[in-house]
Amino acid sequence: METTPLRLKELSKKEVLLTAGHRMCSGCGAPIIVKMVLLASEYPVVACSSTGCLEVSSCISLLTAWKIPWIHSAFENAAATIAGTETMYRALKKQGRIDKEIKFITFCGDGGTYDIGFQSLSGAMERGHDMLYICYDNGAYMNTGIQRSSATPYGADTTTCPAGSVVPGKLQKRKDLTKIMAAHNIPYVAQASPSHWLDLMKKVRKAIEIKGPKFMNIIAPCNRGWRSMTNDAILLSRLAVETCYWPLYEVEHGITKITVTPKEKKPVIDFLKLQGRFKHLFAPENEWMLKKIQEDIDKDWELLLKAAVTEKEEEK
Amino acid sequence: MGKIVAATGNEAVAEALRQINPDVCAAYPITPQTDMMQRFASFVSDGKVDTEIMLVESEHSAMSACIGASAGGGRVATATSGPGLALMWEMLYVASGMRLPIVMPVVNRSLSAPLNIHGDHSDAMGARDSGWIQLWSENAQEAYDNTIQAFRIGEHMDIRLPVMVCLDGFIISHSIERMEYLDDNVVKAFVREYKSLNPLLDVENPKSIGPLILPDLYHEYKRAQHEVMTKVKDVVLDVAEDFKKISGRSYGLFETYRLDDAEIAVVILNSAAGTAKDIVDEFREKGIKAGLLKPRLFRPFPYEEVAHALKNLKAVCIMDRADSFGGYGPLFMEVSSALYPLNDRPIMINKIYGLGGRDFMPQHAEIVLDELVEIVKTGKFKTIKEYIGVRE
Ligand SMILES: Cc1ncc(C[n+]2csc(CCOP(=O)(O)OP(=O)(O)O)c2C)c(N)n1
Ligand code: SF4
Ligand SMILES: [Mg+2]
């Protein structure tokens, strides 16, 4: 198959499969991610979303922003739903009732992935469906008004863990879902960021070509929930990578590889200080929390470096 | 011609599913359904069906997968019991709201707490408002026949709704009965090729399924579901007529037993109807005009037809194997609603029996019919709703 080179000039000629006019907030990270993923795919895609911001804003009443087949059935079951469609595809293909090569991709929020949809996701991955599960992680239940999820970072202020005079925001560290998915021993797991579009699209391409269950976790800035500027989605996702808050790596058949190493690892406060949800951490009495966030990031980054093969090792 | 066999209810329904050969089947074990899907899984393993089986991690995912698969554009089945059906609850409404003709045998089981694996109708009655068609079955033969007809009914182009086929846990699912299987090619020809409608897998004509619908349109969507339900009765009867041609067995919206000239009767679902029919016979032998009505199509409920069948009775006992705590039993609510518009209607009482697998014995039917005789004699009843067969 002739593939479009991952160059802006060529990609700009491709049809964008999520139309403008959807009702996500301006500057939202989620639709940027959807567009990048669909641009990377050279195959027809059937998509599925769990209930959440992307879902409620992209298909309302008689209007849809999706130019590809798309289904939403509920909040907690996108993986099982698309697994059903993928299974039907295999059944019909086996019987010669369908001949096209079709790919199956979910676009789900962190709530629908880390929390309520976790069992359904884990089950679908274990069963080995040929599907790519993409989580756009904006770190809270945004659609229902910024409630904490298990993806909400430590210290963040949300409407259910508000920073108050006694409790300074969320007291638990985020669940490391990417690692948990890698522990499912599926063929491909990756973390990506829309700031690094080429890295993101390469990962999508790779994932799509691999048969079996794939999982990608993509950071998705949400200016409403993060209380940041509407034009900062790309800047913030870049800072998330450069501070190693959101390392870009992949785990392919069990081998961990860091795909983008920041030239200079920036302090995490560079990422935090642009977001209102962390504002209270900059009060003198919460300095210990900022320290803890930095320490955790440093530790996790060290662990990732240890787990990852270096390029030299790879050459061997 | 068909084949006379000795089979359990689970075995018979699994056999029907083998003959129908759905494209996708999702399964999750739960007593007393488990051995139905185990049998089906061995059909898959032995290459006796083309079905892709999905051995999911919960009933919630089973129904979700059925939704994704059915929306994809093919024939889909699953089966469950009690808590499994309860866990599917949210997705039952999604399946019917999306108008997906999924067929699901429900091997009726009680709900916790306390935990109990035995038969009653709490599960399916709890799902009666979910927009699914419900067919109820007295024995293995009816469960088999209803399963085959369910595909034709649900997949009918004017209907496109999911269908539950209810059969009693253990009493029917695990008891061996004499029954008849139709030939494979007869079943195949009867259910016909699956016709898809707006399939998700038609990538050339992309559709969005499952939108957000706000108050400006939601009400109309729901009325459309109500309206399609009003067409179901006719389709059920048409399909039954076709089915009679291949099987010689007659099905309607409900079965009446010695009801034509009856003065008293019981209305009762599923396996207990068999026991009650024997006692109706005994009362007839004593010269008492007793009869019975056994609903088959519970959703949509055939109100006018039931009212017509019961209107000449003097007293009727509606028997529920499920309770709506703080309310009357669910079958009673329907039958009394059916009879209410009549100027002259029988006295109606409601008995709750057989919960969590408590046996429904001939003497229970006897006590009920005796009470109806007494009501007719005195024109008075002591209480509308009462539990029977209770250990005091
Ligand atoms: C069973 C169920 N529980 C709760 C909800 C309410 N609900 C809808 S969307 C949502 C949050 C979605 O969060 P996430 O998946 O992170 O997506 P986001 O909106 O942040 O993009 C919640 C709690 C629901 N729709 N269904
Ligand atoms: S609330 Fe956040 S995630 Fe939701 S549409 Fe707005 S920016 Fe996007
Ligand atoms: Mg979210």
mmCIF file of N, CA and C in Angstrom, chain A residues 56-134:
data_model
loop_
_atom_site.group_PDB
_atom_site.id
_atom_site.type_symbol
_atom_site.label_atom_id
_atom_site.label_comp_id
_atom_site.label_asym_id
_atom_site.label_seq_id
_atom_site.Cartn_x
_atom_site.Cartn_y
_atom_site.Cartn_z
ATOM 1 N N VAL A 56 -19.766 13.901 23.827
ATOM 2 C CA VAL A 56 -20.968 14.753 23.840
ATOM 3 C C VAL A 56 -20.838 15.945 22.901
ATOM 4 N N SER A 57 -19.596 16.320 22.585
ATOM 5 C CA SER A 57 -19.425 17.515 21.756
ATOM 6 C C SER A 57 -19.274 17.202 20.278
ATOM 7 N N SER A 58 -19.102 15.940 19.941
ATOM 8 C CA SER A 58 -18.827 15.626 18.536
ATOM 9 C C SER A 58 -20.033 15.023 17.825
ATOM 10 N N CYS A 59 -21.040 14.625 18.563
ATOM 11 C CA CYS A 59 -22.212 14.026 17.911
ATOM 12 C C CYS A 59 -23.455 14.365 18.733
ATOM 13 N N ILE A 60 -24.104 15.435 18.328
ATOM 14 C CA ILE A 60 -25.263 15.922 19.068
ATOM 15 C C ILE A 60 -26.460 15.962 18.144
ATOM 16 N N SER A 61 -27.556 15.446 18.632
ATOM 17 C CA SER A 61 -28.797 15.474 17.868
ATOM 18 C C SER A 61 -28.562 14.915 16.467
ATOM 19 N N LEU A 62 -28.886 15.675 15.462
ATOM 20 C CA LEU A 62 -28.780 15.147 14.112
ATOM 21 C C LEU A 62 -27.439 15.503 13.473
ATOM 22 N N LEU A 63 -26.540 16.072 14.252
ATOM 23 C CA LEU A 63 -25.256 16.514 13.711
ATOM 24 C C LEU A 63 -24.125 15.636 14.209
ATOM 25 N N THR A 64 -23.201 15.337 13.288
ATOM 26 C CA THR A 64 -22.020 14.604 13.730
ATOM 27 C C THR A 64 -20.786 15.231 13.110
ATOM 28 N N ALA A 65 -19.692 15.222 13.865
ATOM 29 C CA ALA A 65 -18.432 15.737 13.338
ATOM 30 C C ALA A 65 -17.587 14.610 12.747
ATOM 31 N N TRP A 66 -18.078 13.373 12.905
ATOM 32 C CA TRP A 66 -17.281 12.217 12.483
ATOM 33 C C TRP A 66 -17.563 11.869 11.026
ATOM 34 N N LYS A 67 -16.498 11.825 10.230
ATOM 35 C CA LYS A 67 -16.674 11.420 8.834
ATOM 36 C C LYS A 67 -16.363 9.937 8.666
ATOM 37 N N ILE A 68 -16.170 9.257 9.769
ATOM 38 C CA ILE A 68 -15.939 7.807 9.730
ATOM 39 C C ILE A 68 -17.030 7.161 10.583
ATOM 40 N N PRO A 69 -17.267 5.852 10.408
ATOM 41 C CA PRO A 69 -18.235 5.195 11.288
ATOM 42 C C PRO A 69 -17.787 5.339 12.749
ATOM 43 N N TRP A 70 -18.737 5.665 13.588
ATOM 44 C CA TRP A 70 -18.408 5.957 14.988
ATOM 45 C C TRP A 70 -19.564 5.508 15.868
ATOM 46 N N ILE A 71 -19.230 4.950 17.009
ATOM 47 C CA ILE A 71 -20.275 4.514 17.939
ATOM 48 C C ILE A 71 -19.937 4.932 19.369
ATOM 49 N N HIS A 72 -20.959 5.322 20.079
ATOM 50 C CA HIS A 72 -20.845 5.557 21.517
ATOM 51 C C HIS A 72 -21.949 4.753 22.167
ATOM 52 N N SER A 73 -21.618 3.903 23.125
ATOM 53 C CA SER A 73 -22.712 3.188 23.793
ATOM 54 C C SER A 73 -22.854 3.567 25.248
ATOM 55 N N ALA A 74 -21.774 3.785 25.968
ATOM 56 C CA ALA A 74 -21.876 4.236 27.369
ATOM 57 C C ALA A 74 -20.507 4.722 27.830
ATOM 58 N N PHE A 75 -20.424 4.981 29.123
ATOM 59 C CA PHE A 75 -19.210 5.572 29.703
ATOM 60 C C PHE A 75 -18.136 4.514 29.973
ATOM 61 N N GLU A 76 -18.589 3.346 30.437
ATOM 62 C CA GLU A 76 -17.670 2.378 31.048
ATOM 63 C C GLU A 76 -17.291 1.215 30.145
ATOM 64 N N ASN A 77 -17.603 1.299 28.851
ATOM 65 C CA ASN A 77 -17.521 0.067 28.069
ATOM 66 C C ASN A 77 -17.060 0.255 26.636
ATOM 67 N N ALA A 78 -16.291 1.299 26.357
ATOM 68 C CA ALA A 78 -15.880 1.510 24.962
ATOM 69 C C ALA A 78 -15.063 0.320 24.470
ATOM 70 N N ALA A 79 -14.213 -0.226 25.324
ATOM 71 C CA ALA A 79 -13.355 -1.335 24.880
ATOM 72 C C ALA A 79 -14.202 -2.546 24.520
ATOM 73 N N ALA A 80 -15.199 -2.862 25.350
ATOM 74 C CA ALA A 80 -16.056 -4.018 25.064
ATOM 75 C C ALA A 80 -16.905 -3.751 23.824
ATOM 76 N N THR A 81 -17.353 -2.519 23.674
ATOM 77 C CA THR A 81 -18.200 -2.186 22.525
ATOM 78 C C THR A 81 -17.430 -2.354 21.220
ATOM 79 N N ILE A 82 -16.255 -1.742 21.152
ATOM 80 C CA ILE A 82 -15.494 -1.835 19.893
ATOM 81 C C ILE A 82 -14.978 -3.262 19.691
ATOM 82 N N ALA A 83 -14.721 -3.955 20.794
ATOM 83 C CA ALA A 83 -14.309 -5.369 20.681
ATOM 84 C C ALA A 83 -15.428 -6.174 20.022
ATOM 85 N N GLY A 84 -16.670 -5.822 20.344
ATOM 86 C CA GLY A 84 -17.809 -6.490 19.707
ATOM 87 C C GLY A 84 -17.838 -6.209 18.216
ATOM 88 N N THR A 85 -17.602 -4.961 17.855
ATOM 89 C CA THR A 85 -17.619 -4.603 16.433
ATOM 90 C C THR A 85 -16.466 -5.293 15.702
ATOM 91 N N GLU A 86 -15.323 -5.315 16.352
ATOM 92 C CA GLU A 86 -14.152 -5.959 15.734
ATOM 93 C C GLU A 86 -14.406 -7.462 15.571
ATOM 94 N N THR A 87 -15.093 -8.045 16.531
ATOM 95 C CA THR A 87 -15.396 -9.474 16.437
ATOM 96 C C THR A 87 -16.384 -9.736 15.299
ATOM 97 N N MET A 88 -17.368 -8.865 15.177
ATOM 98 C CA MET A 88 -18.309 -8.997 14.062
ATOM 99 C C MET A 88 -17.563 -8.872 12.730
ATOM 100 N N TYR A 89 -16.618 -7.962 12.689
ATOM 101 C CA TYR A 89 -15.814 -7.786 11.478
ATOM 102 C C TYR A 89 -15.104 -9.093 11.114
ATOM 103 N N ARG A 90 -14.486 -9.713 12.118
ATOM 104 C CA ARG A 90 -13.793 -10.980 11.850
ATOM 105 C C ARG A 90 -14.768 -12.063 11.394
ATOM 106 N N ALA A 91 -15.944 -12.066 12.037
ATOM 107 C CA ALA A 91 -16.942 -13.086 11.677
ATOM 108 C C ALA A 91 -17.376 -12.913 10.222
ATOM 109 N N LEU A 92 -17.652 -11.672 9.834
ATOM 110 C CA LEU A 92 -18.141 -11.422 8.473
ATOM 111 C C LEU A 92 -17.025 -11.623 7.451
ATOM 112 N N LYS A 93 -15.812 -11.293 7.844
ATOM 113 C CA LYS A 93 -14.681 -11.458 6.926
ATOM 114 C C LYS A 93 -14.431 -12.945 6.658
ATOM 115 N N LYS A 94 -14.489 -13.709 7.736
ATOM 116 C CA LYS A 94 -14.294 -15.156 7.628
ATOM 117 C C LYS A 94 -15.314 -15.778 6.666
ATOM 118 N N GLN A 95 -16.529 -15.243 6.709
ATOM 119 C CA GLN A 95 -17.593 -15.780 5.853
ATOM 120 C C GLN A 95 -17.613 -15.136 4.464
ATOM 121 N N GLY A 96 -16.661 -14.259 4.204
ATOM 122 C CA GLY A 96 -16.599 -13.603 2.897
ATOM 123 C C GLY A 96 -17.668 -12.542 2.686
ATOM 124 N N ARG A 97 -18.260 -12.065 3.789
ATOM 125 C CA ARG A 97 -19.310 -11.053 3.642
ATOM 126 C C ARG A 97 -18.741 -9.634 3.705
ATOM 127 N N ILE A 98 -17.442 -9.532 3.935
ATOM 128 C CA ILE A 98 -16.764 -8.235 3.983
ATOM 129 C C ILE A 98 -15.340 -8.509 3.499
ATOM 130 N N ASP A 99 -14.764 -7.605 2.723
ATOM 131 C CA ASP A 99 -13.390 -7.913 2.296
ATOM 132 C C ASP A 99 -12.376 -6.824 2.642
ATOM 133 N N LYS A 100 -12.862 -5.657 2.980
ATOM 134 C CA LYS A 100 -11.975 -4.517 3.301
ATOM 135 C C LYS A 100 -11.103 -4.783 4.526
ATOM 136 N N GLU A 101 -9.966 -4.116 4.535
ATOM 137 C CA GLU A 101 -9.127 -4.096 5.724
ATOM 138 C C GLU A 101 -9.583 -2.892 6.564
ATOM 139 N N ILE A 102 -10.129 -3.138 7.734
ATOM 140 C CA ILE A 102 -10.647 -2.048 8.580
ATOM 141 C C ILE A 102 -9.910 -2.059 9.916
ATOM 142 N N LYS A 103 -9.659 -0.884 10.458
ATOM 143 C CA LYS A 103 -9.000 -0.788 11.765
ATOM 144 C C LYS A 103 -9.979 -0.222 12.797
ATOM 145 N N PHE A 104 -9.780 -0.619 14.032
ATOM 146 C CA PHE A 104 -10.706 -0.242 15.104
ATOM 147 C C PHE A 104 -9.971 0.564 16.172
ATOM 148 N N ILE A 105 -10.480 1.763 16.430
ATOM 149 C CA ILE A 105 -9.791 2.673 17.362
ATOM 150 C C ILE A 105 -10.808 3.280 18.331
ATOM 151 N N THR A 106 -10.460 3.327 19.610
ATOM 152 C CA THR A 106 -11.304 4.058 20.559
ATOM 153 C C THR A 106 -10.637 5.388 20.896
ATOM 154 N N PHE A 107 -11.477 6.359 21.212
ATOM 155 C CA PHE A 107 -10.988 7.642 21.736
ATOM 156 C C PHE A 107 -11.750 7.875 23.033
ATOM 157 N N CYS A 108 -11.090 7.666 24.150
ATOM 158 C CA CYS A 108 -11.803 7.712 25.428
ATOM 159 C C CYS A 108 -11.062 8.585 26.425
ATOM 160 N N GLY A 109 -11.822 9.219 27.284
ATOM 161 C CA GLY A 109 -11.231 10.048 28.328
ATOM 162 C C GLY A 109 -10.579 9.201 29.406
ATOM 163 N N ASP A 110 -9.862 9.876 30.304
ATOM 164 C CA ASP A 110 -9.187 9.144 31.381
ATOM 165 C C ASP A 110 -10.195 8.516 32.344
ATOM 166 N N GLY A 111 -11.312 9.185 32.576
ATOM 167 C CA GLY A 111 -12.317 8.599 33.472
ATOM 168 C C GLY A 111 -12.852 7.300 32.903
ATOM 169 N N GLY A 112 -13.158 7.324 31.623
ATOM 170 C CA GLY A 112 -13.682 6.140 30.947
ATOM 171 C C GLY A 112 -12.635 5.063 30.736
ATOM 172 N N THR A 113 -11.383 5.373 31.066
ATOM 173 C CA THR A 113 -10.297 4.430 30.813
ATOM 174 C C THR A 113 -9.665 3.929 32.110
ATOM 175 N N TYR A 114 -9.179 4.875 32.932
ATOM 176 C CA TYR A 114 -8.487 4.507 34.177
ATOM 177 C C TYR A 114 -9.471 3.976 35.225
ATOM 178 N N ASP A 115 -10.694 4.512 35.212
ATOM 179 C CA ASP A 115 -11.615 4.241 36.316
ATOM 180 C C ASP A 115 -12.735 3.299 35.893
ATOM 181 N N ILE A 116 -13.846 3.883 35.488
ATOM 182 C CA ILE A 116 -15.060 3.084 35.286
ATOM 183 C C ILE A 116 -14.938 2.101 34.122
ATOM 184 N N GLY A 117 -14.086 2.403 33.156
ATOM 185 C CA GLY A 117 -13.961 1.509 32.000
ATOM 186 C C GLY A 117 -12.758 0.587 32.072
ATOM 187 N N PHE A 118 -12.108 0.562 33.231
ATOM 188 C CA PHE A 118 -10.849 -0.171 33.348
ATOM 189 C C PHE A 118 -11.017 -1.678 33.150
ATOM 190 N N GLN A 119 -12.064 -2.229 33.734
ATOM 191 C CA GLN A 119 -12.296 -3.675 33.613
ATOM 192 C C GLN A 119 -12.552 -4.056 32.153
ATOM 193 N N SER A 120 -13.370 -3.247 31.509
ATOM 194 C CA SER A 120 -13.714 -3.521 30.122
ATOM 195 C C SER A 120 -12.463 -3.429 29.238
ATOM 196 N N LEU A 121 -11.610 -2.452 29.525
ATOM 197 C CA LEU A 121 -10.351 -2.290 28.792
ATOM 198 C C LEU A 121 -9.439 -3.486 29.024
ATOM 199 N N SER A 122 -9.261 -3.832 30.288
ATOM 200 C CA SER A 122 -8.363 -4.933 30.632
ATOM 201 C C SER A 122 -8.830 -6.230 29.966
ATOM 202 N N GLY A 123 -10.133 -6.456 30.009
ATOM 203 C CA GLY A 123 -10.690 -7.668 29.402
ATOM 204 C C GLY A 123 -10.453 -7.716 27.896
ATOM 205 N N ALA A 124 -10.686 -6.597 27.239
ATOM 206 C CA ALA A 124 -10.532 -6.567 25.777
ATOM 207 C C ALA A 124 -9.070 -6.794 25.388
ATOM 208 N N MET A 125 -8.159 -6.231 26.177
ATOM 209 C CA MET A 125 -6.732 -6.399 25.877
ATOM 210 C C MET A 125 -6.326 -7.861 26.076
ATOM 211 N N GLU A 126 -6.805 -8.448 27.161
ATOM 212 C CA GLU A 126 -6.465 -9.857 27.441
ATOM 213 C C GLU A 126 -6.980 -10.786 26.349
ATOM 214 N N ARG A 127 -8.164 -10.471 25.809
ATOM 215 C CA ARG A 127 -8.746 -11.339 24.788
ATOM 216 C C ARG A 127 -8.070 -11.188 23.421
ATOM 217 N N GLY A 128 -7.262 -10.136 23.299
ATOM 218 C CA GLY A 128 -6.445 -10.027 22.090
ATOM 219 C C GLY A 128 -7.139 -9.458 20.866
ATOM 220 N N HIS A 129 -8.160 -8.645 21.074
ATOM 221 C CA HIS A 129 -8.817 -8.040 19.909
ATOM 222 C C HIS A 129 -7.839 -7.186 19.120
ATOM 223 N N ASP A 130 -8.039 -7.156 17.807
ATOM 224 C CA ASP A 130 -7.181 -6.337 16.957
ATOM 225 C C ASP A 130 -7.716 -4.908 16.981
ATOM 226 N N MET A 131 -7.284 -4.147 17.963
ATOM 227 C CA MET A 131 -7.830 -2.800 18.148
ATOM 228 C C MET A 131 -6.781 -1.903 18.796
ATOM 229 N N LEU A 132 -6.936 -0.623 18.568
ATOM 230 C CA LEU A 132 -6.056 0.358 19.202
ATOM 231 C C LEU A 132 -6.899 1.191 20.162
ATOM 232 N N TYR A 133 -6.609 1.065 21.433
ATOM 233 C CA TYR A 133 -7.341 1.843 22.432
ATOM 234 C C TYR A 133 -6.548 3.115 22.709
ATOM 235 N N ILE A 134 -7.156 4.249 22.418
ATOM 236 C CA ILE A 134 -6.486 5.521 22.703
ATOM 237 C C ILE A 134 -7.214 6.230 23.830
#
